[in-house]
């Protein structure tokens, strides 16, 4: 799976976004170690805080489908917007070593990582034993 192909999955997932309130469509695609891709899109709610971001939909769907080890995630928005803080924290929990591709709606993307996006993440080592 090339970065371009994973970005393409995120762009396709973006088409399925349910975002009638913000009209900001977001798609994501998580690549598992075994090559399986899990898509996600943002799903908004009239009770705004009940909205869930594309990245967390993709990651939680991957977990629900039995996958645990991920190598990359692609995120696609209209303008190359970066993942929100909550999504960064969830990425750190579930895929700390993931490469992150951040794409605009035309498939122009840049490459970063979870560690770069959230260097001082809160991790399990901060919890008392
Ligand atoms: N959104 C995402 O899906 N991912 C992010 O990382 C940032 C924000 C969604 C949430 C909401 O549906 C819309 O974008 C505007 O905030």
Tab-separated table of N, CA and C and ligand atoms in Angstrom:
chain	number	residue	atom	x	y	z
A	1	UNK	N	0.864	-1.206	0.000
A	1	UNK	CA	0.000	0.000	0.000
A	1	UNK	C	0.895	1.249	0.000
A	2	UNK	N	0.786	2.052	-1.031
A	2	UNK	CA	1.579	3.284	-1.090
A	2	UNK	C	0.877	4.385	-0.299
A	3	UNK	N	1.612	5.424	0.116
A	3	UNK	CA	0.959	6.565	0.764
A	3	UNK	C	-0.157	7.144	-0.110
A	4	UNK	N	0.082	7.198	-1.404
A	4	UNK	CA	-0.923	7.743	-2.323
A	4	UNK	C	-2.212	6.915	-2.281
A	5	UNK	N	-2.054	5.600	-2.206
A	5	UNK	CA	-3.241	4.729	-2.158
A	5	UNK	C	-4.005	4.901	-0.852
A	6	UNK	N	-3.262	5.058	0.260
A	6	UNK	CA	-3.938	5.247	1.551
A	6	UNK	C	-4.666	6.590	1.565
A	7	UNK	N	-4.039	7.602	0.997
A	7	UNK	CA	-4.687	8.913	0.884
A	7	UNK	C	-5.955	8.787	0.036
A	8	UNK	N	-5.892	7.987	-1.010
A	8	UNK	CA	-7.073	7.781	-1.861
A	8	UNK	C	-8.219	7.171	-1.048
A	9	UNK	N	-7.910	6.232	-0.174
A	9	UNK	CA	-8.934	5.636	0.703
A	9	UNK	C	-9.565	6.720	1.590
A	10	UNK	N	-8.721	7.612	2.106
A	10	UNK	CA	-9.241	8.685	2.974
A	10	UNK	C	-10.135	9.634	2.165
A	11	UNK	N	-9.735	9.909	0.939
A	11	UNK	CA	-10.549	10.797	0.088
A	11	UNK	C	-11.913	10.158	-0.202
A	12	UNK	N	-11.909	8.848	-0.417
A	12	UNK	CA	-13.175	8.150	-0.680
A	12	UNK	C	-14.054	8.135	0.568
A	13	UNK	N	-13.450	7.890	1.718
A	13	UNK	CA	-14.202	7.895	2.981
A	13	UNK	C	-14.797	9.287	3.227
A	14	UNK	N	-14.065	10.292	2.826
A	14	UNK	CA	-14.528	11.686	3.006
A	14	UNK	C	-15.864	11.923	2.292
A	15	UNK	N	-16.054	11.234	1.187
A	15	UNK	CA	-17.319	11.380	0.436
A	15	UNK	C	-18.514	10.917	1.275
A	16	UNK	N	-18.254	10.079	2.261
A	16	UNK	CA	-19.345	9.523	3.076
A	16	UNK	C	-19.545	10.295	4.375
A	17	UNK	N	-18.802	11.401	4.549
A	17	UNK	CA	-18.923	12.180	5.785
A	17	UNK	C	-20.367	12.643	5.994
A	18	UNK	N	-20.772	12.603	7.258
A	18	UNK	CA	-22.096	13.129	7.642
A	18	UNK	C	-21.818	14.410	8.427
A	19	UNK	N	-21.847	15.543	7.717
A	19	UNK	CA	-21.458	16.814	8.342
A	19	UNK	C	-22.412	17.935	7.936
A	20	UNK	N	-23.724	17.758	8.262
A	20	UNK	CA	-24.707	18.758	7.825
A	20	UNK	C	-24.597	20.082	8.578
A	21	UNK	N	-23.864	20.116	9.688
A	21	UNK	CA	-23.798	21.341	10.497
A	21	UNK	C	-22.581	22.181	10.134
A	22	UNK	N	-21.434	21.546	10.035
A	22	UNK	CA	-20.214	22.309	9.706
A	22	UNK	C	-19.949	22.327	8.201
A	23	UNK	N	-20.476	21.334	7.498
A	23	UNK	CA	-20.128	21.149	6.079
A	23	UNK	C	-18.626	20.986	5.876
A	24	UNK	N	-17.926	20.618	6.915
A	24	UNK	CA	-16.489	20.355	6.818
A	24	UNK	C	-16.326	18.836	6.768
A	25	UNK	N	-16.111	18.333	5.571
A	25	UNK	CA	-16.068	16.878	5.373
A	25	UNK	C	-14.657	16.367	5.645
A	26	UNK	N	-14.586	15.311	6.445
A	26	UNK	CA	-13.287	14.722	6.788
A	26	UNK	C	-13.337	13.215	6.528
A	27	UNK	N	-12.288	12.720	5.918
A	27	UNK	CA	-12.145	11.279	5.699
A	27	UNK	C	-10.844	10.811	6.305
A	28	UNK	N	-10.828	9.569	6.732
A	28	UNK	CA	-9.605	8.997	7.287
A	28	UNK	C	-9.495	7.546	6.828
A	29	UNK	N	-8.280	7.049	6.812
A	29	UNK	CA	-8.048	5.635	6.495
A	29	UNK	C	-6.853	5.167	7.307
A	30	UNK	N	-7.077	4.124	8.088
A	30	UNK	CA	-6.019	3.548	8.930
A	30	UNK	C	-5.500	2.289	8.251
A	31	UNK	N	-4.190	2.182	8.202
A	31	UNK	CA	-3.559	0.992	7.609
A	31	UNK	C	-3.055	0.082	8.718
A	32	UNK	N	-3.594	-1.123	8.768
A	32	UNK	CA	-3.138	-2.098	9.764
A	32	UNK	C	-1.875	-2.796	9.260
A	33	UNK	N	-1.146	-3.363	10.214
A	33	UNK	CA	0.131	-4.019	9.886
A	33	UNK	C	-0.029	-5.108	8.832
A	34	UNK	N	-1.192	-5.769	8.829
A	34	UNK	CA	-1.422	-6.849	7.855
A	34	UNK	C	-1.949	-6.346	6.512
A	35	UNK	N	-2.000	-5.021	6.351
A	35	UNK	CA	-2.384	-4.459	5.056
A	35	UNK	C	-3.848	-4.089	4.924
A	36	UNK	N	-4.650	-4.438	5.937
A	36	UNK	CA	-6.080	-4.106	5.869
A	36	UNK	C	-6.268	-2.611	6.145
A	37	UNK	N	-7.190	-1.997	5.404
A	37	UNK	CA	-7.471	-0.571	5.557
A	37	UNK	C	-8.850	-0.386	6.201
A	38	UNK	N	-8.899	0.473	7.213
A	38	UNK	CA	-10.161	0.786	7.885
A	38	UNK	C	-10.498	2.250	7.648
A	39	UNK	N	-11.627	2.520	6.966
A	39	UNK	CA	-11.996	3.905	6.678
A	39	UNK	C	-12.808	4.521	7.813
A	40	UNK	N	-12.824	5.847	7.822
A	40	UNK	CA	-13.669	6.573	8.773
A	40	UNK	C	-14.031	7.925	8.188
A	41	UNK	N	-15.134	8.470	8.658
A	41	UNK	CA	-15.510	9.825	8.246
A	41	UNK	C	-16.112	10.506	9.475
A	42	UNK	N	-16.159	11.833	9.466
A	42	UNK	CA	-16.787	12.486	10.607
A	42	UNK	C	-18.301	12.280	10.561
A	43	UNK	N	-18.867	12.107	11.737
A	43	UNK	CA	-20.306	11.877	11.883
A	43	UNK	C	-20.818	12.890	12.898
A	44	UNK	N	-21.515	13.892	12.402
A	44	UNK	CA	-21.965	14.989	13.271
A	44	UNK	C	-23.324	14.688	13.892
A	45	UNK	N	-23.704	15.540	14.830
A	45	UNK	CA	-24.944	15.346	15.576
A	45	UNK	C	-25.537	16.704	15.902
A	46	UNK	N	-26.854	16.799	15.897
A	46	UNK	CA	-27.533	18.046	16.259
A	46	UNK	C	-27.137	18.479	17.667
A	47	UNK	N	-26.865	17.506	18.524
A	47	UNK	CA	-26.238	17.797	19.823
A	47	UNK	C	-24.735	17.823	19.541
A	48	UNK	N	-24.221	18.988	19.221
A	48	UNK	CA	-22.881	19.115	18.626
A	48	UNK	C	-21.775	18.284	19.282
A	49	UNK	N	-21.699	18.279	20.635
A	49	UNK	CA	-20.582	17.531	21.234
A	49	UNK	C	-20.647	16.023	20.983
A	50	UNK	N	-21.767	15.531	20.494
A	50	UNK	CA	-21.873	14.099	20.202
A	50	UNK	C	-21.225	13.737	18.868
A	51	UNK	N	-20.739	14.734	18.177
A	51	UNK	CA	-20.002	14.509	16.915
A	51	UNK	C	-18.765	13.670	17.175
A	52	UNK	N	-18.444	12.811	16.191
A	52	UNK	CA	-17.174	12.071	16.288
A	52	UNK	C	-16.353	12.319	15.022
A	53	UNK	N	-15.064	12.502	15.224
A	53	UNK	CA	-14.145	12.821	14.121
A	53	UNK	C	-13.829	11.585	13.284
A	54	UNK	N	-13.440	11.853	12.050
A	54	UNK	CA	-13.110	10.788	11.099
A	54	UNK	C	-12.005	9.866	11.611
A	55	UNK	N	-10.975	10.447	12.205
A	55	UNK	CA	-9.833	9.647	12.653
A	55	UNK	C	-10.253	8.662	13.735
A	56	UNK	N	-11.093	9.125	14.652
A	56	UNK	CA	-11.515	8.243	15.741
A	56	UNK	C	-12.510	7.193	15.261
A	57	UNK	N	-13.319	7.538	14.253
A	57	UNK	CA	-14.199	6.527	13.660
A	57	UNK	C	-13.345	5.419	13.040
A	58	UNK	N	-12.325	5.807	12.287
A	58	UNK	CA	-11.472	4.813	11.623
A	58	UNK	C	-10.763	3.927	12.643
A	59	UNK	N	-10.190	4.555	13.665
A	59	UNK	CA	-9.423	3.778	14.645
A	59	UNK	C	-10.322	2.883	15.501
A	60	UNK	N	-11.475	3.398	15.910
A	60	UNK	CA	-12.347	2.573	16.745
A	60	UNK	C	-12.972	1.448	15.917
A	61	UNK	N	-13.237	1.708	14.645
A	61	UNK	CA	-13.738	0.657	13.766
A	61	UNK	C	-12.683	-0.432	13.600
A	62	UNK	N	-11.426	-0.014	13.459
A	62	UNK	CA	-10.337	-0.985	13.319
A	62	UNK	C	-10.264	-1.882	14.558
A	63	UNK	N	-10.344	-1.255	15.727
A	63	UNK	CA	-10.308	-2.027	16.978
A	63	UNK	C	-11.506	-2.965	17.055
A	64	UNK	N	-12.671	-2.454	16.697
A	64	UNK	CA	-13.894	-3.272	16.775
A	64	UNK	C	-13.836	-4.450	15.811
A	65	UNK	N	-13.043	-4.304	14.761
A	65	UNK	CA	-12.891	-5.393	13.789
A	65	UNK	C	-11.718	-6.311	14.108
A	66	UNK	N	-11.128	-6.109	15.279
A	66	UNK	CA	-10.127	-7.061	15.755
A	66	UNK	C	-8.699	-6.709	15.428
A	67	UNK	N	-8.484	-5.518	14.851
A	67	UNK	CA	-7.127	-5.126	14.498
A	67	UNK	C	-6.512	-4.337	15.653
A	68	UNK	N	-5.192	-4.491	15.844
A	68	UNK	CA	-4.557	-3.824	16.993
A	68	UNK	C	-3.276	-3.083	16.632
A	69	UNK	N	-2.679	-3.432	15.489
A	69	UNK	CA	-1.368	-2.846	15.168
A	69	UNK	C	-1.463	-2.097	13.846
A	70	UNK	N	-1.114	-0.798	13.909
A	70	UNK	CA	-1.305	0.075	12.755
A	70	UNK	C	-0.005	0.762	12.370
A	71	UNK	N	0.179	0.961	11.089
A	71	UNK	CA	1.423	1.581	10.621
A	71	UNK	C	1.215	3.004	10.121
A	72	UNK	N	0.009	3.326	9.667
A	72	UNK	CA	-0.194	4.659	9.101
A	72	UNK	C	-1.663	5.041	9.144
A	73	UNK	N	-1.883	6.352	9.086
A	73	UNK	CA	-3.246	6.871	8.950
A	73	UNK	C	-3.187	8.044	7.974
A	74	UNK	N	-4.167	8.106	7.087
A	74	UNK	CA	-4.305	9.245	6.182
A	74	UNK	C	-5.564	9.996	6.559
A	75	UNK	N	-5.492	11.316	6.501
A	75	UNK	CA	-6.638	12.173	6.841
A	75	UNK	C	-6.832	13.149	5.688
A	76	UNK	N	-8.071	13.280	5.230
A	76	UNK	CA	-8.340	14.161	4.092
A	76	UNK	C	-9.420	15.168	4.433
A	77	UNK	N	-9.128	16.423	4.169
A	77	UNK	CA	-10.100	17.506	4.358
A	77	UNK	C	-10.059	18.392	3.110
A	78	UNK	N	-10.897	19.417	3.090
A	78	UNK	CA	-10.901	20.311	1.927
A	78	UNK	C	-9.553	21.020	1.783
A	79	UNK	N	-8.964	21.378	2.947
A	79	UNK	CA	-7.834	22.303	2.925
A	79	UNK	C	-6.587	21.808	3.658
A	80	UNK	N	-6.523	20.505	3.899
A	80	UNK	CA	-5.333	19.966	4.572
A	80	UNK	C	-5.290	20.283	6.054
A	81	UNK	N	-6.452	20.442	6.669
A	81	UNK	CA	-6.516	20.696	8.119
A	81	UNK	C	-5.927	19.527	8.895
A	82	UNK	N	-5.325	19.838	10.033
A	82	UNK	CA	-4.630	18.792	10.798
A	82	UNK	C	-5.555	18.176	11.857
A	83	UNK	N	-5.243	16.964	12.304
A	83	UNK	CA	-6.083	16.282	13.302
A	83	UNK	C	-6.212	17.076	14.600
A	84	UNK	N	-7.393	17.032	15.186
A	84	UNK	CA	-7.648	17.760	16.435
A	84	UNK	C	-6.906	17.092	17.602
A	85	UNK	N	-6.869	17.773	18.709
A	85	UNK	CA	-6.144	17.278	19.878
A	85	UNK	C	-6.666	15.950	20.386
A	86	UNK	N	-7.992	15.796	20.411
A	86	UNK	CA	-8.566	14.537	20.905
A	86	UNK	C	-8.147	13.377	20.003
A	87	UNK	N	-8.148	13.608	18.713
A	87	UNK	CA	-7.741	12.544	17.777
A	87	UNK	C	-6.265	12.224	17.923
A	88	UNK	N	-5.452	13.228	18.172
A	88	UNK	CA	-4.020	12.986	18.380
A	88	UNK	C	-3.808	12.093	19.601
A	89	UNK	N	-4.563	12.362	20.652
A	89	UNK	CA	-4.438	11.558	21.866
A	89	UNK	C	-4.846	10.107	21.602
A	90	UNK	N	-5.912	9.918	20.845
A	90	UNK	CA	-6.363	8.552	20.528
A	90	UNK	C	-5.351	7.862	19.608
A	91	UNK	N	-4.777	8.625	18.684
A	91	UNK	CA	-3.716	8.052	17.836
A	91	UNK	C	-2.532	7.603	18.687
A	92	UNK	N	-2.182	8.415	19.699
A	92	UNK	CA	-1.056	8.058	20.571
A	92	UNK	C	-1.360	6.778	21.342
A	93	UNK	N	-2.592	6.613	21.731
A	93	UNK	CA	-2.991	5.412	22.479
A	93	UNK	C	-2.921	4.161	21.599
A	94	UNK	N	-3.444	4.283	20.391
A	94	UNK	CA	-3.651	3.083	19.560
A	94	UNK	C	-2.606	2.881	18.468
A	95	UNK	N	-1.896	3.960	18.128
A	95	UNK	CA	-0.939	3.828	17.020
A	95	UNK	C	0.196	4.819	17.123
A	96	UNK	N	0.921	4.725	18.231
A	96	UNK	CA	1.970	5.707	18.527
A	96	UNK	C	3.031	5.796	17.431
A	97	UNK	N	3.262	4.691	16.754
A	97	UNK	CA	4.324	4.687	15.733
A	97	UNK	C	3.792	4.917	14.318
A	98	UNK	N	2.560	5.349	14.228
A	98	UNK	CA	1.989	5.557	12.892
A	98	UNK	C	2.616	6.760	12.181
A	99	UNK	N	2.761	6.615	10.880
A	99	UNK	CA	3.024	7.742	10.004
A	99	UNK	C	1.660	8.371	9.719
A	100	UNK	N	1.637	9.687	9.595
A	100	UNK	CA	0.362	10.390	9.347
A	100	UNK	C	0.472	11.174	8.046
A	101	UNK	N	-0.447	10.919	7.140
A	101	UNK	CA	-0.522	11.665	5.882
A	101	UNK	C	-1.699	12.617	5.969
A	102	UNK	N	-1.442	13.893	5.747
A	102	UNK	CA	-2.486	14.915	5.850
A	102	UNK	C	-2.709	15.501	4.465
A	103	UNK	N	-3.913	15.257	3.950
A	103	UNK	CA	-4.193	15.582	2.549
A	103	UNK	C	-5.271	16.647	2.401
A	104	UNK	N	-5.181	17.398	1.309
A	104	UNK	CA	-6.308	18.265	0.945
A	104	UNK	C	-7.221	17.492	-0.005
A	105	UNK	N	-8.259	18.145	-0.476
A	105	UNK	CA	-9.267	17.438	-1.272
A	105	UNK	C	-8.754	17.004	-2.648
A	106	UNK	N	-7.603	17.534	-3.035
A	106	UNK	CA	-7.036	17.157	-4.337
A	106	UNK	C	-6.013	16.027	-4.215
A	107	UNK	N	-5.795	15.563	-3.004
A	107	UNK	CA	-4.817	14.492	-2.824
A	107	UNK	C	-3.399	15.001	-2.636
A	108	UNK	N	-3.239	16.305	-2.487
A	108	UNK	CA	-1.919	16.854	-2.144
A	108	UNK	C	-1.711	16.635	-0.649
A	109	UNK	N	-0.671	15.890	-0.302
A	109	UNK	CA	-0.519	15.560	1.119
A	109	UNK	C	0.898	15.805	1.610
A	110	UNK	N	0.994	15.966	2.950
A	110	UNK	CA	2.297	16.018	3.587
A	110	UNK	C	2.385	14.874	4.582
A	111	UNK	N	3.598	14.576	4.972
A	111	UNK	CA	3.843	13.414	5.825
A	111	UNK	C	4.373	13.861	7.177
A	112	UNK	N	3.755	13.322	8.240
A	112	UNK	CA	4.247	13.594	9.584
A	112	UNK	C	4.077	12.303	10.394
A	113	UNK	N	4.071	12.417	11.704
A	113	UNK	CA	3.932	11.210	12.533
A	113	UNK	C	3.134	11.565	13.782
A	114	UNK	N	2.651	10.536	14.449
A	114	UNK	CA	1.910	10.768	15.699
A	114	UNK	C	2.839	11.399	16.733
A	115	UNK	N	4.070	10.891	16.799
A	115	UNK	CA	5.010	11.434	17.784
A	115	UNK	C	5.294	12.909	17.533
A	116	UNK	N	5.323	13.283	16.251
A	116	UNK	CA	5.576	14.681	15.905
A	116	UNK	C	4.351	15.545	16.225
A	117	UNK	N	3.163	14.996	16.012
A	117	UNK	CA	1.935	15.768	16.244
A	117	UNK	C	1.611	15.926	17.721
A	118	UNK	N	2.047	14.947	18.530
A	118	UNK	CA	1.727	15.002	19.969
A	118	UNK	C	2.912	14.511	20.793
A	119	UNK	N	3.974	15.315	20.840
A	119	UNK	CA	5.209	14.850	21.489
A	119	UNK	C	5.046	14.509	22.971
A	120	UNK	N	4.252	15.260	23.695
A	120	UNK	CA	4.153	14.997	25.139
A	120	UNK	C	2.801	14.390	25.485
A	121	UNK	N	2.489	13.304	24.767
A	121	UNK	CA	1.186	12.652	24.965
A	121	UNK	C	1.069	12.084	26.377
A	122	UNK	N	-0.133	11.987	26.834
A	122	UNK	CA	-0.398	11.312	28.106
A	122	UNK	C	-0.494	9.825	27.808
A	123	UNK	N	0.342	9.028	28.465
A	123	UNK	CA	0.355	7.592	28.181
A	123	UNK	C	0.118	6.767	29.424
A	124	UNK	N	0.042	5.470	29.263
A	124	UNK	CA	-0.252	4.569	30.387
A	124	UNK	C	0.776	4.676	31.506
A	125	UNK	N	2.001	5.089	31.139
A	125	UNK	CA	3.057	5.199	32.162
A	125	UNK	C	2.753	6.306	33.168
A	126	UNK	N	1.804	7.193	32.845
A	126	UNK	CA	1.447	8.257	33.778
A	126	UNK	C	0.394	7.823	34.794
A	127	UNK	N	-0.177	6.662	34.565
A	127	UNK	CA	-1.201	6.174	35.490
A	127	UNK	C	-0.535	5.430	36.642
A	128	UNK	N	-1.009	5.641	37.845
A	128	UNK	CA	-0.455	4.877	38.966
A	128	UNK	C	-0.706	3.381	38.770
A	129	UNK	N	0.223	2.583	39.255
A	129	UNK	CA	0.110	1.111	39.055
A	129	UNK	C	-1.135	0.551	39.738
B	1	LIG	N1	-13.139	16.897	12.470
B	1	LIG	C1	-12.616	15.668	12.191
B	1	LIG	O1	-13.317	14.789	11.677
B	1	LIG	N2	-11.331	15.444	12.495
B	1	LIG	C2	-10.481	16.354	13.058
B	1	LIG	O2	-9.378	16.020	13.438
B	1	LIG	C3	-10.916	17.745	13.155
B	1	LIG	C4	-12.379	17.964	13.089
B	1	LIG	C5	-14.554	17.145	12.165
B	1	LIG	C6	-15.425	17.328	13.373
B	1	LIG	C7	-16.557	18.150	12.808
B	1	LIG	O3	-17.484	17.266	12.215
B	1	LIG	C8	-15.907	18.974	11.722
B	1	LIG	O4	-14.670	18.347	11.424
B	1	LIG	C9	-15.675	20.425	12.103
B	1	LIG	O5	-15.015	20.522	13.316
